[in-house]
PDB file of C-alpha atoms in Angstrom:
ATOM      1  CA  THR A  42       1.687  -6.093  35.829  1.00 72.00           C
ATOM      2  CA  LEU A  43       2.385  -4.848  32.332  1.00 78.00           C
ATOM      3  CA  PHE A  44       6.105  -5.335  32.718  1.00 78.00           C
ATOM      4  CA  ARG A  45       5.592  -9.005  33.568  1.00 82.00           C
ATOM      5  CA  TYR A  46       4.789  -9.429  29.893  1.00 84.00           C
ATOM      6  CA  PHE A  47       7.021  -6.754  28.411  1.00 84.00           C
ATOM      7  CA  GLU A  48      10.573  -6.133  29.497  1.00 85.00           C
ATOM      8  CA  HIS A  49      10.799  -2.650  27.938  1.00 82.00           C
ATOM      9  CA  LYS A  50       8.350   0.042  26.810  1.00 83.00           C
ATOM     10  CA  GLU A  51       9.575  -0.434  23.268  1.00 83.00           C
ATOM     11  CA  ASP A  52       8.466  -4.091  23.423  1.00 84.00           C
ATOM     12  CA  ILE A  53       4.895  -2.851  23.986  1.00 86.00           C
ATOM     13  CA  PHE A  54       5.174  -0.741  20.822  1.00 83.00           C
ATOM     14  CA  TRP A  55       6.401  -3.686  18.727  1.00 84.00           C
ATOM     15  CA  ALA A  56       3.635  -5.933  20.076  1.00 87.00           C
ATOM     16  CA  ALA A  57       1.046  -3.282  19.121  1.00 87.00           C
ATOM     17  CA  LEU A  58       2.511  -2.930  15.614  1.00 84.00           C
ATOM     18  CA  ILE A  59       2.618  -6.676  15.018  1.00 85.00           C
ATOM     19  CA  SER A  60      -0.938  -7.025  16.337  1.00 85.00           C
ATOM     20  CA  SER A  61      -2.056  -4.254  13.952  1.00 84.00           C
ATOM     21  CA  PHE A  62      -0.493  -6.089  11.012  1.00 82.00           C
ATOM     22  CA  GLU A  63      -2.560  -9.133  11.948  1.00 82.00           C
ATOM     23  CA  THR A  64      -5.794  -7.137  11.556  1.00 78.00           C
ATOM     24  CA  ILE A  65      -5.151  -6.634   7.831  1.00 77.00           C
ATOM     25  CA  LYS A  66      -3.774 -10.126   7.111  1.00 76.00           C
ATOM     26  CA  PRO A  67      -7.078 -11.447   5.676  1.00 74.00           C
ATOM     27  CA  ARG A  68      -7.115  -8.560   3.184  1.00 72.00           C
ATOM     28  CA  LEU A  69      -3.491  -9.228   2.237  1.00 72.00           C
ATOM     29  CA  ASP A  70      -4.332 -12.853   1.492  1.00 73.00           C
ATOM     30  CA  LEU A  71      -6.715 -11.669  -1.249  1.00 72.00           C
ATOM     31  CA  LEU A  72      -3.749 -10.478  -3.316  1.00 73.00           C
ATOM     32  CA  ASP A  73      -2.278 -13.985  -3.276  1.00 72.00           C
ATOM     33  CA  LYS A  74      -5.074 -14.986  -5.647  1.00 75.00           C
ATOM     34  CA  VAL A  75      -4.067 -12.379  -8.253  1.00 76.00           C
ATOM     35  CA  SER A  76      -2.376 -13.734 -11.358  1.00 81.00           C
ATOM     36  CA  HIS A  77       0.278 -11.752 -13.203  1.00 82.00           C
ATOM     37  CA  ARG A  78      -1.867 -12.294 -16.310  1.00 84.00           C
ATOM     38  CA  ASP A  79      -4.928 -10.569 -14.770  1.00 87.00           C
ATOM     39  CA  ALA A  80      -5.696  -7.225 -16.429  1.00 88.00           C
ATOM     40  CA  PRO A  81      -4.652  -4.035 -14.616  1.00 90.00           C
ATOM     41  CA  GLU A  82      -8.297  -2.907 -14.834  1.00 90.00           C
ATOM     42  CA  LEU A  83      -9.192  -5.849 -12.536  1.00 89.00           C
ATOM     43  CA  VAL A  84      -6.170  -5.836 -10.229  1.00 89.00           C
ATOM     44  CA  LEU A  85      -5.620  -2.114  -9.519  1.00 89.00           C
ATOM     45  CA  PRO A  86      -9.016  -1.679  -7.815  1.00 88.00           C
ATOM     46  CA  LYS A  87      -8.146  -4.624  -5.545  1.00 86.00           C
ATOM     47  CA  ILE A  88      -4.749  -3.127  -4.664  1.00 87.00           C
ATOM     48  CA  LEU A  89      -6.223   0.323  -4.054  1.00 87.00           C
ATOM     49  CA  SER A  90      -9.068  -1.126  -1.985  1.00 85.00           C
ATOM     50  CA  LEU A  91      -6.583  -3.047   0.120  1.00 84.00           C
ATOM     51  CA  PHE A  92      -4.616   0.118   0.935  1.00 84.00           C
ATOM     52  CA  GLY A  93      -7.843   2.076   1.391  1.00 83.00           C
ATOM     53  CA  ASP A  94      -9.237  -0.516   3.785  1.00 80.00           C
ATOM     54  CA  ALA A  95      -6.004  -0.528   5.782  1.00 80.00           C
ATOM     55  CA  ALA A  96      -6.003   3.272   6.048  1.00 79.00           C
ATOM     56  CA  THR A  97      -9.733   3.438   6.844  1.00 79.00           C
ATOM     57  CA  TYR A  98     -10.250   0.454   9.117  1.00 79.00           C
ATOM     58  CA  SER A  99      -6.765   0.175  10.638  1.00 79.00           C
ATOM     59  CA  PRO A 100      -5.553   3.796  10.861  1.00 79.00           C
ATOM     60  CA  GLU A 101      -3.485   2.865  13.905  1.00 84.00           C
ATOM     61  CA  LEU A 102      -1.400   0.602  11.653  1.00 83.00           C
ATOM     62  CA  VAL A 103      -0.490   3.512   9.369  1.00 82.00           C
ATOM     63  CA  ARG A 104       0.382   5.671  12.390  1.00 84.00           C
ATOM     64  CA  LEU A 105       2.429   2.913  14.057  1.00 84.00           C
ATOM     65  CA  ILE A 106       4.389   2.268  10.854  1.00 83.00           C
ATOM     66  CA  GLY A 107       5.122   6.001  10.587  1.00 82.00           C
ATOM     67  CA  ILE A 108       6.254   6.147  14.199  1.00 82.00           C
ATOM     68  CA  ALA A 109       8.369   3.020  13.722  1.00 82.00           C
ATOM     69  CA  PHE A 110      10.211   4.544  10.755  1.00 78.00           C
ATOM     70  CA  LEU A 111      10.523   8.063  12.135  1.00 80.00           C
ATOM     71  CA  GLU A 112      10.911   7.639  15.868  1.00 79.00           C
ATOM     72  CA  VAL A 113      11.608   4.130  17.116  1.00 74.00           C
ATOM     73  CA  ARG A 114      13.780   2.610  14.407  1.00 67.00           C
ATOM     74  CA  GLY A 115      15.407  -0.456  16.035  1.00 71.00           C
ATOM     75  CA  LYS A 116      13.521  -3.516  14.844  1.00 77.00           C
ATOM     76  CA  VAL A 117      11.519  -1.620  12.228  1.00 78.00           C
ATOM     77  CA  GLU A 118      13.272  -3.166   9.255  1.00 78.00           C
ATOM     78  CA  SER A 119      12.857  -6.765  10.397  1.00 81.00           C
ATOM     79  CA  VAL A 120       9.246  -6.277  11.553  1.00 81.00           C
ATOM     80  CA  CYS A 121       8.215  -4.458   8.380  1.00 79.00           C
ATOM     81  CA  ARG A 122      10.157  -6.917   6.225  1.00 81.00           C
ATOM     82  CA  ASP A 123       8.157  -9.762   7.762  1.00 84.00           C
ATOM     83  CA  HIS A 124       4.797  -8.030   7.434  1.00 82.00           C
ATOM     84  CA  LEU A 125       5.049  -5.486   4.578  1.00 82.00           C
ATOM     85  CA  SER A 126       7.565  -7.057   2.205  1.00 84.00           C
ATOM     86  CA  PRO A 127       5.209  -9.801   0.995  1.00 83.00           C
ATOM     87  CA  LEU A 128       2.583  -7.186   0.106  1.00 85.00           C
ATOM     88  CA  PHE A 129       4.908  -4.726  -1.614  1.00 88.00           C
ATOM     89  CA  THR A 130       6.848  -7.492  -3.375  1.00 88.00           C
ATOM     90  CA  SER A 131       3.630  -9.041  -4.658  1.00 88.00           C
ATOM     91  CA  ILE A 132       2.440  -5.718  -6.075  1.00 90.00           C
ATOM     92  CA  ALA A 133       5.841  -4.846  -7.588  1.00 93.00           C
ATOM     93  CA  ASP A 134       6.099  -8.327  -9.153  1.00 92.00           C
ATOM     94  CA  TYR A 135       2.617  -7.951 -10.653  1.00 92.00           C
ATOM     95  CA  LEU A 136       3.552  -4.541 -12.080  1.00 93.00           C
ATOM     96  CA  ALA A 137       6.887  -5.840 -13.428  1.00 94.00           C
ATOM     97  CA  ALA A 138       5.159  -8.748 -15.205  1.00 93.00           C
ATOM     98  CA  ASN A 139       2.675  -6.340 -16.788  1.00 92.00           C
ATOM     99  CA  ILE A 140       5.444  -3.958 -17.820  1.00 93.00           C
ATOM    100  CA  LYS A 141       7.227  -6.850 -19.504  1.00 93.00           C
ATOM    101  CA  ALA A 142       3.996  -7.894 -21.242  1.00 91.00           C
ATOM    102  CA  GLY A 143       3.445  -4.307 -22.455  1.00 90.00           C
ATOM    103  CA  ARG A 144       0.106  -3.914 -20.633  1.00 91.00           C
ATOM    104  CA  ILE A 145       1.386  -1.004 -18.574  1.00 92.00           C
ATOM    105  CA  ARG A 146       4.005   1.648 -19.164  1.00 93.00           C
ATOM    106  CA  ASN A 147       7.675   0.937 -18.548  1.00 93.00           C
ATOM    107  CA  LEU A 148       8.072   2.538 -15.132  1.00 93.00           C
ATOM    108  CA  ASN A 149      10.022   1.382 -12.093  1.00 95.00           C
ATOM    109  CA  PRO A 150       7.759  -1.148 -10.294  1.00 95.00           C
ATOM    110  CA  ALA A 151       9.180  -0.322  -6.839  1.00 94.00           C
ATOM    111  CA  ILE A 152       8.521   3.401  -7.302  1.00 95.00           C
ATOM    112  CA  LEU A 153       5.037   2.645  -8.682  1.00 94.00           C
ATOM    113  CA  THR A 154       4.204   0.439  -5.706  1.00 93.00           C
ATOM    114  CA  THR A 155       5.322   3.145  -3.301  1.00 92.00           C
ATOM    115  CA  ALA A 156       3.413   5.831  -5.207  1.00 93.00           C
ATOM    116  CA  ILE A 157       0.210   3.770  -5.255  1.00 92.00           C
ATOM    117  CA  ALA A 158       0.441   3.130  -1.500  1.00 89.00           C
ATOM    118  CA  LEU A 159       1.172   6.776  -0.736  1.00 87.00           C
ATOM    119  CA  THR A 160      -1.696   7.927  -2.951  1.00 85.00           C
ATOM    120  CA  ILE A 161      -4.099   6.174  -0.612  1.00 83.00           C
ATOM    121  CA  ILE A 162      -2.305   6.890   2.647  1.00 82.00           C
ATOM    122  CA  ALA A 163      -1.190  10.505   2.185  1.00 79.00           C
ATOM    123  CA  GLN A 164      -3.417  12.086  -0.475  1.00 76.00           C
ATOM    124  CA  PRO A 165      -6.590  12.404   1.639  1.00 72.00           C
ATOM    125  CA  GLU A 166      -4.667  14.248   4.355  1.00 73.00           C
ATOM    126  CA  LEU A 167      -2.595  16.384   1.996  1.00 74.00           C
ATOM    127  CA  SER A 168      -5.589  17.314  -0.194  1.00 72.00           C
ATOM    128  CA  ARG A 169      -6.833  19.553   2.620  1.00 72.00           C
ATOM    129  CA  PHE A 170      -3.970  21.943   1.847  1.00 74.00           C
ATOM    130  CA  PHE A 171      -5.040  22.541  -1.764  1.00 71.00           C
ATOM    131  CA  GLU A 172      -7.212  25.675  -2.067  1.00 64.00           C
ATOM    132  CA  GLY A 173     -10.764  24.781  -3.038  1.00 64.00           C
ATOM    133  CA  HIS A 174     -10.074  21.035  -3.265  1.00 59.00           C
ATOM    134  CA  ARG A 175     -12.605  18.844  -1.536  1.00 60.00           C
ATOM    135  CA  ASP A 176     -11.396  16.192   0.863  1.00 56.00           C
ATOM    136  CA  SER A 177     -11.443  12.607  -0.293  1.00 56.00           C
ATOM    137  CA  ALA A 178     -13.720  10.318   1.652  1.00 58.00           C
ATOM    138  CA  LEU A 179     -11.311   7.407   1.798  1.00 58.00           C
ATOM    139  CA  GLY A 180     -13.850   4.844   2.928  1.00 57.00           C
ATOM    140  CA  SER A 181     -16.110   5.412  -0.073  1.00 66.00           C
ATOM    141  CA  ARG A 182     -16.307   3.288  -3.215  1.00 73.00           C
ATOM    142  CA  ARG A 183     -16.339   6.500  -5.289  1.00 80.00           C
ATOM    143  CA  THR A 184     -12.904   7.465  -3.952  1.00 81.00           C
ATOM    144  CA  ILE A 185     -11.423   4.065  -4.823  1.00 82.00           C
ATOM    145  CA  ASP A 186     -12.984   4.427  -8.306  1.00 86.00           C
ATOM    146  CA  GLU A 187     -11.325   7.865  -8.653  1.00 87.00           C
ATOM    147  CA  TYR A 188      -7.933   6.472  -7.607  1.00 88.00           C
ATOM    148  CA  THR A 189      -8.382   3.521  -9.970  1.00 89.00           C
ATOM    149  CA  ALA A 190      -9.230   5.809 -12.910  1.00 90.00           C
ATOM    150  CA  PHE A 191      -6.205   7.976 -12.104  1.00 91.00           C
ATOM    151  CA  TRP A 192      -3.764   5.056 -11.929  1.00 92.00           C
ATOM    152  CA  LEU A 193      -5.182   3.327 -15.018  1.00 92.00           C
ATOM    153  CA  ASN A 194      -4.787   6.601 -16.927  1.00 91.00           C
ATOM    154  CA  VAL A 195      -1.170   6.845 -15.745  1.00 91.00           C
ATOM    155  CA  LEU A 196      -0.240   3.213 -16.305  1.00 92.00           C
ATOM    156  CA  VAL A 197      -2.210   1.787 -19.223  1.00 90.00           C
ATOM    157  CA  PRO A 198      -1.316   2.910 -22.749  1.00 84.00           C
ATOM    158  CA  ARG A 199      -4.251   4.379 -24.694  1.00 77.00           C
ATOM    159  CA  ALA A 200      -5.699   2.750 -27.792  1.00 73.00           C
ATOM    160  CA  GLY A 201      -3.389   3.310 -30.739  1.00 64.00           C
ATOM    161  CA  GLU A 202      -0.476   4.219 -28.476  1.00 62.00           C
ATOM    162  CA  THR A 203       2.549   1.964 -28.830  1.00 58.00           C
ATOM    163  CA  PRO A 204       2.832   0.038 -25.573  1.00 51.00           C
ATOM    164  CA  LEU A 205       6.172   0.416 -23.887  1.00 51.00           C
ATOM    165  CA  ARG A 206       8.067  -2.794 -23.239  1.00 49.00           C
ATOM    166  CA  GLY A 207      10.153  -3.547 -20.170  1.00 45.00           C
ATOM    167  CA  PRO A 208      13.934  -3.752 -20.369  1.00 48.00           C
ATOM    168  CA  GLU A 209      13.947  -7.573 -20.686  1.00 46.00           C
ATOM    169  CA  ALA A 210      11.570  -7.623 -23.670  1.00 41.00           C
TER     170      ALA A 210
END
């Protein structure tokens, strides 16, 4: 019966991945309301919460994306381009606008976007390998606050520090 709907096993995988993307779509739509002029102190918690929610409430999505990139390949670029590109582009564009305005340090927005996403997705798992380091409870508000404080410390120049301008400034 299953193969009446799916010609190949791989088609089942792609349907599961696309369905998993749909579960986080409402959370992705929240970023559409972010203005490039909004302060990093307001926007970073939203970005980190979005990734945290995806990793906490849709862990199958994270696993399926990993499998798609590492094992299946094939349609991964087109599927992820359709479903992940808007998110990552939106975040990178926000960061680029704030770099240009001097509100955050002059760092590569694509690398920053990747690093922010991986902080949420990989850090809780990898932290178990650090001697004496407690695990992060990803679903907790305290953890998102810790990630936010970390990224604001990395990105936002301190008082009295000359803000770095982007290359176009």
